[in-house]
Amino acid sequence: MQRIFLFVATNMAVLVVLGLVTSILGIDRGSQTGLLVMALIMGFGGSTISLLLSKTMAIRSMGVRLINQPSNQDEAWIVDTVRKFSDKAGIQMPDVGIYDGPANAFATGARKNAALVAVSTGLLQSMTHEEIEAVIGHEVAHVANGDMVTMTLIQGVMNTFVIYISRVVGGIVDSFLRGNNNNDNQGGVGIGYFVTVFVMDMLLGVLAAIIVAWFSRQREFRADAGAAHMMGQAGSMQRALARLGGINTQDLPKGLASMGISGAVGALFSSHPPLETRIAALQQLEQQPRS
């Protein structure tokens, strides 16, 4: 719940702060076209910057140690496994890293041919090679599917929606409260505008977070299926997910949570479906006739 609260609170805080700044400066009080342009710039600006910095921030925030030259057999095996899956997926070899922490893994990067795949020491200590291989395949599938860019675009669209709609509604409410009389505040707005924008930013921000989380959950099914396809069977991915269900897994920071192998489950704001649901989807995949 703490991660979910921080996820929602952070997104709302960004929208509220940007909204107040633009409202005070009068940037958002021009034509509807100007308002839409401003909303697009604000909506996609933050998510795009986050995407471009995602790999650098992941390395720093998670303490990822890049494997430039494997120092032991385990590191060599991890690199070889990532290379095997990236070749099968038709993407360039991602950077590979290890970080200290409970069982988890993630993939990130601004482009599928310049990505990072990292696994935790807890994952390496808690799973068999076959299960770790499935987890790595899942992360490489995220990269091959272009999920980082997709989530950035979805987040940008949602941010734009929040910014634009809240200011349109704010203008309507403010005009109504002032009786459509602008003579007392020529060219400006009243307190009703600021209050309405603030409230709408929060309410629509929550709705946007729910929609983004729903899209994130759909990506997980695709990544699971991608790992199963590259391995030629779904059993390893099922066993890896089942083992994760009994492991004290780590919650990743907000910017990486949607790219990890595990996450909070059973909530509208969860970036991952319940592990049981993912296992059931893989079982159904196994039952489908192969072409």
Coordinates of N, CA and C in Angstrom, one line a residue, residues 152-289:
T152 N 5.2 5.2 -21.7 CA 5.5 6.6 -21.7 C 4.4 7.4 -22.5
L153 N 4.0 6.8 -23.6 CA 3.0 7.4 -24.4 C 1.7 7.4 -23.7
I154 N 1.3 6.3 -23.1 CA 0.1 6.3 -22.3 C 0.1 7.3 -21.2
Q155 N 1.2 7.3 -20.5 CA 1.2 8.3 -19.4 C 1.1 9.7 -19.9
G156 N 1.8 10.0 -21.0 CA 1.7 11.3 -21.6 C 0.3 11.7 -22.0
V157 N -0.4 10.8 -22.6 CA -1.8 11.0 -23.0 C -2.7 11.3 -21.8
M158 N -2.5 10.5 -20.7 CA -3.3 10.7 -19.5 C -3.0 12.0 -18.8
N159 N -1.7 12.4 -18.8 CA -1.3 13.7 -18.2 C -1.9 14.8 -19.0
T160 N -1.9 14.7 -20.3 CA -2.5 15.7 -21.2 C -4.0 15.9 -20.9
F161 N -4.7 14.7 -20.8 CA -6.1 14.7 -20.5 C -6.4 15.4 -19.2
V162 N -5.6 15.1 -18.1 CA -5.8 15.7 -16.8 C -5.6 17.2 -16.9
I163 N -4.5 17.6 -17.5 CA -4.2 19.1 -17.5 C -5.3 19.8 -18.3
Y164 N -5.6 19.3 -19.5 CA -6.6 20.1 -20.3 C -8.0 20.1 -19.7
I165 N -8.5 19.0 -19.4 CA -9.9 18.9 -18.9 C -10.0 19.7 -17.6
S166 N -9.1 19.6 -16.7 CA -9.2 20.3 -15.4 C -9.2 21.9 -15.6
R167 N -8.5 22.3 -16.6 CA -8.5 23.8 -16.8 C -9.7 24.3 -17.6
V168 N -10.3 23.4 -18.5 CA -11.5 23.8 -19.1 C -12.6 23.8 -18.1
V169 N -12.7 22.8 -17.2 CA -13.7 22.8 -16.2 C -13.5 24.0 -15.2
G170 N -12.3 24.3 -14.9 CA -12.0 25.4 -14.0 C -12.5 26.7 -14.6
G171 N -12.3 26.9 -15.9 CA -12.8 28.1 -16.6 C -14.3 28.2 -16.5
I172 N -15.0 27.1 -16.7 CA -16.4 27.1 -16.7 C -17.0 27.4 -15.3
V173 N -16.4 26.8 -14.3 CA -16.8 27.0 -12.9 C -16.6 28.5 -12.5
D174 N -15.4 29.0 -12.9 CA -15.0 30.3 -12.5 C -16.0 31.3 -13.2
S175 N -16.3 31.1 -14.5 CA -17.2 32.0 -15.2 C -18.6 32.0 -14.6
F176 N -19.0 30.8 -14.2 CA -20.4 30.7 -13.5 C -20.4 31.4 -12.2
L177 N -19.4 31.2 -11.4 CA -19.3 31.8 -10.1 C -19.3 33.4 -10.1
R178 N -18.7 33.9 -11.2 CA -18.6 35.3 -11.3 C -19.7 35.9 -12.2
G179 N -20.7 35.1 -12.5 CA -21.8 35.5 -13.3 C -21.5 36.0 -14.7
N180 N -20.4 35.4 -15.3 CA -20.0 35.8 -16.6 C -19.6 37.2 -16.7
N181 N -19.3 37.8 -15.6 CA -18.9 39.2 -15.6 C -17.4 39.3 -15.4
N182 N -16.7 39.7 -16.4 CA -15.2 39.8 -16.2 C -14.7 41.2 -16.0
N183 N -15.7 42.2 -15.8 CA -15.3 43.6 -15.7 C -14.5 43.8 -14.4
D184 N -14.8 43.0 -13.4 CA -14.1 43.2 -12.1 C -12.7 42.6 -12.1
N185 N -12.4 41.8 -13.1 CA -11.1 41.1 -13.1 C -10.7 40.8 -14.6
Q186 N -10.6 41.9 -15.3 CA -10.4 41.9 -16.8 C -9.2 41.0 -17.1
G187 N -9.4 40.0 -17.9 CA -8.3 39.2 -18.4 C -7.8 38.2 -17.4
G188 N -8.4 38.2 -16.2 CA -7.9 37.3 -15.2 C -9.0 36.2 -14.8
V189 N -8.7 35.5 -13.7 CA -9.6 34.5 -13.2 C -9.8 34.7 -11.7
G190 N -10.8 34.1 -11.2 CA -11.1 34.2 -9.8 C -10.6 33.0 -9.0
I191 N -10.9 33.0 -7.7 CA -10.4 31.9 -6.9 C -11.1 30.6 -7.3
G192 N -12.3 30.7 -7.9 CA -13.0 29.5 -8.3 C -12.2 28.7 -9.3
Y193 N -11.5 29.3 -10.1 CA -10.7 28.7 -11.2 C -9.6 27.8 -10.5
F194 N -8.8 28.5 -9.6 CA -7.7 27.8 -9.0 C -8.2 26.6 -8.1
V195 N -9.2 26.8 -7.4 CA -9.7 25.7 -6.5 C -10.2 24.5 -7.4
T196 N -10.9 24.9 -8.5 CA -11.5 23.8 -9.3 C -10.3 23.1 -10.0
V197 N -9.3 23.8 -10.5 CA -8.2 23.1 -11.2 C -7.5 22.2 -10.2
F198 N -7.3 22.7 -9.0 CA -6.6 21.9 -8.0 C -7.4 20.6 -7.7
V199 N -8.7 20.7 -7.5 CA -9.5 19.5 -7.2 C -9.6 18.6 -8.4
M200 N -9.7 19.1 -9.6 CA -9.8 18.3 -10.8 C -8.5 17.6 -11.1
D201 N -7.4 18.3 -10.9 CA -6.1 17.6 -11.1 C -6.0 16.4 -10.2
M202 N -6.4 16.5 -9.0 CA -6.3 15.4 -8.1 C -7.3 14.2 -8.5
L203 N -8.5 14.6 -8.8 CA -9.5 13.5 -9.1 C -9.2 12.9 -10.4
L204 N -8.9 13.7 -11.4 CA -8.5 13.1 -12.7 C -7.2 12.4 -12.7
G205 N -6.3 12.9 -11.8 CA -5.0 12.2 -11.6 C -5.1 10.8 -11.1
V206 N -6.1 10.6 -10.2 CA -6.3 9.2 -9.7 C -6.9 8.3 -10.8
L207 N -7.9 8.9 -11.6 CA -8.4 8.1 -12.7 C -7.3 7.8 -13.7
A208 N -6.5 8.7 -14.0 CA -5.4 8.4 -15.0 C -4.5 7.4 -14.4
A209 N -4.2 7.4 -13.1 CA -3.3 6.4 -12.6 C -3.9 5.0 -12.7
I210 N -5.2 4.9 -12.5 CA -5.9 3.6 -12.6 C -5.8 3.1 -14.1
I211 N -6.0 4.0 -15.0 CA -6.0 3.6 -16.5 C -4.5 3.1 -16.8
V212 N -3.5 3.9 -16.4 CA -2.1 3.5 -16.7 C -1.8 2.2 -16.1
A213 N -2.3 1.9 -14.9 CA -2.0 0.6 -14.2 C -2.7 -0.5 -14.9
W214 N -3.9 -0.3 -15.5 CA -4.6 -1.3 -16.2 C -3.8 -1.7 -17.5
F215 N -3.3 -0.7 -18.2 CA -2.4 -1.0 -19.4 C -1.2 -1.7 -19.0
S216 N -0.6 -1.4 -17.8 CA 0.6 -2.0 -17.4 C 0.3 -3.5 -17.1
R217 N -0.8 -3.8 -16.5 CA -1.1 -5.2 -16.2 C -1.3 -6.0 -17.5
Q218 N -1.8 -5.4 -18.6 CA -2.0 -6.1 -19.8 C -0.6 -6.5 -20.4
R219 N 0.4 -5.6 -20.2 CA 1.7 -5.8 -20.7 C 2.4 -7.0 -20.1
E220 N 2.0 -7.3 -18.8 CA 2.6 -8.4 -18.1 C 2.2 -9.7 -18.7
F221 N 1.0 -9.8 -19.1 CA 0.6 -11.1 -19.8 C 1.3 -11.3 -21.1
R222 N 1.5 -10.2 -21.8 CA 2.3 -10.3 -23.1 C 3.7 -10.7 -22.8
A223 N 4.3 -10.1 -21.8 CA 5.7 -10.5 -21.5 C 5.9 -11.9 -21.0
D224 N 4.9 -12.4 -20.2 CA 4.9 -13.8 -19.8 C 4.8 -14.7 -21.0
A225 N 3.9 -14.4 -21.9 CA 3.7 -15.2 -23.1 C 5.0 -15.1 -24.0
G226 N 5.6 -13.9 -24.0 CA 6.8 -13.8 -24.8 C 8.0 -14.7 -24.3
A227 N 8.1 -14.7 -22.9 CA 9.1 -15.6 -22.3 C 8.8 -17.1 -22.6
A228 N 7.5 -17.5 -22.5 CA 7.2 -18.8 -22.8 C 7.5 -19.2 -24.3
H229 N 7.2 -18.3 -25.2 CA 7.5 -18.5 -26.6 C 9.0 -18.7 -26.9
M230 N 9.8 -17.8 -26.3 CA 11.2 -17.9 -26.5 C 11.8 -19.2 -25.9
M231 N 11.2 -19.7 -24.8 CA 11.7 -20.9 -24.1 C 11.1 -22.1 -24.8
G232 N 10.1 -22.0 -25.5 CA 9.5 -23.2 -26.2 C 8.5 -23.9 -25.3
Q233 N 8.3 -23.4 -24.1 CA 7.3 -24.0 -23.1 C 7.0 -23.0 -22.0
A234 N 5.8 -23.1 -21.4 CA 5.4 -22.1 -20.4 C 5.6 -22.6 -19.0
G235 N 6.1 -23.8 -18.8 CA 6.2 -24.4 -17.5 C 7.2 -23.6 -16.6
S236 N 8.3 -23.2 -17.2 CA 9.4 -22.5 -16.4 C 8.9 -21.2 -15.9
M237 N 8.1 -20.5 -16.7 CA 7.6 -19.2 -16.3 C 6.5 -19.4 -15.2
Q238 N 5.7 -20.4 -15.3 CA 4.8 -20.7 -14.3 C 5.4 -21.0 -13.0
R239 N 6.5 -21.8 -13.0 CA 7.2 -22.2 -11.8 C 7.9 -20.9 -11.2
A240 N 8.4 -20.1 -12.0 CA 9.1 -18.9 -11.5 C 8.0 -18.0 -10.8
L241 N 6.9 -17.8 -11.4 CA 5.8 -17.0 -10.8 C 5.3 -17.6 -9.5
A242 N 5.2 -18.9 -9.5 CA 4.7 -19.6 -8.3 C 5.8 -19.4 -7.1
R243 N 7.0 -19.5 -7.5 CA 8.1 -19.3 -6.5 C 8.0 -17.9 -5.9
L244 N 7.8 -16.9 -6.9 CA 7.8 -15.5 -6.4 C 6.6 -15.3 -5.4
G245 N 5.5 -16.1 -5.6 CA 4.4 -15.9 -4.7 C 4.8 -16.3 -3.2
G246 N 5.8 -17.1 -3.1 CA 6.2 -17.5 -1.7 C 7.5 -16.8 -1.2
I247 N 7.9 -15.7 -2.0 CA 9.2 -15.0 -1.7 C 8.8 -13.6 -1.2
N248 N 9.6 -13.1 -0.3 CA 9.4 -11.7 0.1 C 10.0 -10.8 -0.9
T249 N 9.2 -10.5 -2.0 CA 9.8 -9.8 -3.1 C 9.9 -8.3 -2.8
Q250 N 10.7 -7.7 -3.5 CA 11.0 -6.2 -3.3 C 10.1 -5.4 -4.2
D251 N 9.6 -4.3 -3.6 CA 8.8 -3.3 -4.4 C 9.8 -2.3 -5.0
L252 N 9.8 -2.2 -6.3 CA 10.7 -1.3 -7.0 C 10.2 0.1 -6.9
P253 N 11.1 1.1 -7.1 CA 10.7 2.5 -7.1 C 9.6 2.7 -8.2
K254 N 8.9 3.8 -8.0 CA 7.7 4.1 -8.9 C 8.1 4.0 -10.4
G255 N 9.2 4.6 -10.8 CA 9.6 4.7 -12.2 C 9.9 3.3 -12.8
L256 N 10.2 2.3 -11.9 CA 10.6 1.0 -12.4 C 9.6 -0.1 -12.1
A257 N 8.6 0.2 -11.2 CA 7.7 -0.8 -10.8 C 7.0 -1.5 -11.9
S258 N 6.6 -0.8 -12.9 CA 5.9 -1.4 -14.0 C 6.7 -2.2 -15.0
M259 N 8.1 -2.2 -14.8 CA 9.0 -3.0 -15.6 C 9.5 -4.2 -14.8
G260 N 9.1 -4.4 -13.6 CA 9.6 -5.5 -12.8 C 8.9 -6.8 -13.0
I261 N 9.4 -7.9 -12.4 CA 8.8 -9.2 -12.6 C 7.7 -9.3 -11.6
S262 N 7.7 -8.6 -10.5 CA 6.7 -8.7 -9.4 C 6.3 -7.4 -9.0
G263 N 5.1 -7.3 -8.4 CA 4.6 -6.0 -7.9 C 3.4 -6.2 -7.0
A264 N 2.9 -5.2 -6.4 CA 1.7 -5.3 -5.6 C 0.5 -5.8 -6.4
V265 N -0.3 -6.6 -5.8 CA -1.4 -7.2 -6.5 C -2.7 -6.9 -5.9
G266 N -3.8 -7.1 -6.6 CA -5.2 -7.0 -6.0 C -5.7 -5.6 -5.8
A267 N -5.2 -4.6 -6.6 CA -5.6 -3.3 -6.4 C -5.7 -2.6 -7.8
L268 N -6.5 -1.6 -7.9 CA -6.7 -0.9 -9.1 C -5.4 -0.2 -9.6
F269 N -4.6 0.2 -8.6 CA -3.3 0.9 -8.9 C -2.1 -0.1 -9.1
S270 N -2.4 -1.4 -9.0 CA -1.3 -2.3 -9.2 C -0.8 -2.3 -10.6
S271 N 0.6 -2.3 -10.8 CA 1.2 -2.4 -12.1 C 1.2 -3.8 -12.6
H272 N 1.0 -4.8 -11.7 CA 1.0 -6.2 -12.1 C -0.3 -6.9 -11.7
P273 N -0.7 -7.9 -12.5 CA -1.8 -8.7 -12.2 C -1.4 -9.7 -11.0
P274 N -2.4 -10.3 -10.3 CA -2.1 -11.3 -9.3 C -1.3 -12.4 -10.0
L275 N -0.4 -13.0 -9.2 CA 0.5 -14.0 -9.8 C -0.4 -15.2 -10.2
E276 N -1.4 -15.5 -9.4 CA -2.3 -16.6 -9.8 C -2.9 -16.5 -11.1
T277 N -3.3 -15.2 -11.4 CA -4.0 -14.9 -12.7 C -3.0 -15.1 -13.9
R278 N -1.8 -14.7 -13.6 CA -0.7 -14.8 -14.7 C -0.4 -16.3 -14.9
I279 N -0.4 -17.1 -13.9 CA -0.1 -18.5 -14.0 C -1.3 -19.2 -14.8
A280 N -2.5 -18.8 -14.5 CA -3.7 -19.3 -15.2 C -3.6 -19.0 -16.7
A281 N -3.2 -17.8 -17.0 CA -3.1 -17.4 -18.4 C -2.1 -18.2 -19.1
L282 N -1.0 -18.5 -18.5 CA 0.1 -19.3 -19.1 C -0.4 -20.8 -19.3
Q283 N -1.2 -21.3 -18.3 CA -1.8 -22.6 -18.5 C -2.7 -22.7 -19.7
Q284 N -3.5 -21.6 -19.9 CA -4.4 -21.6 -21.0 C -3.6 -21.5 -22.3
L285 N -2.4 -20.8 -22.2 CA -1.6 -20.7 -23.4 C -1.0 -22.0 -23.8
E286 N -0.7 -22.9 -22.8 CA -0.2 -24.2 -23.1 C -1.2 -25.1 -23.7
Q287 N -2.5 -24.9 -23.4 CA -3.5 -25.7 -23.9 C -3.9 -25.4 -25.4
Q288 N -3.5 -24.2 -25.8 CA -3.8 -23.8 -27.2 C -3.0 -24.6 -28.2
P289 N -3.7 -25.0 -29.3 CA -2.9 -25.8 -30.3 C -1.8 -25.0 -31.0

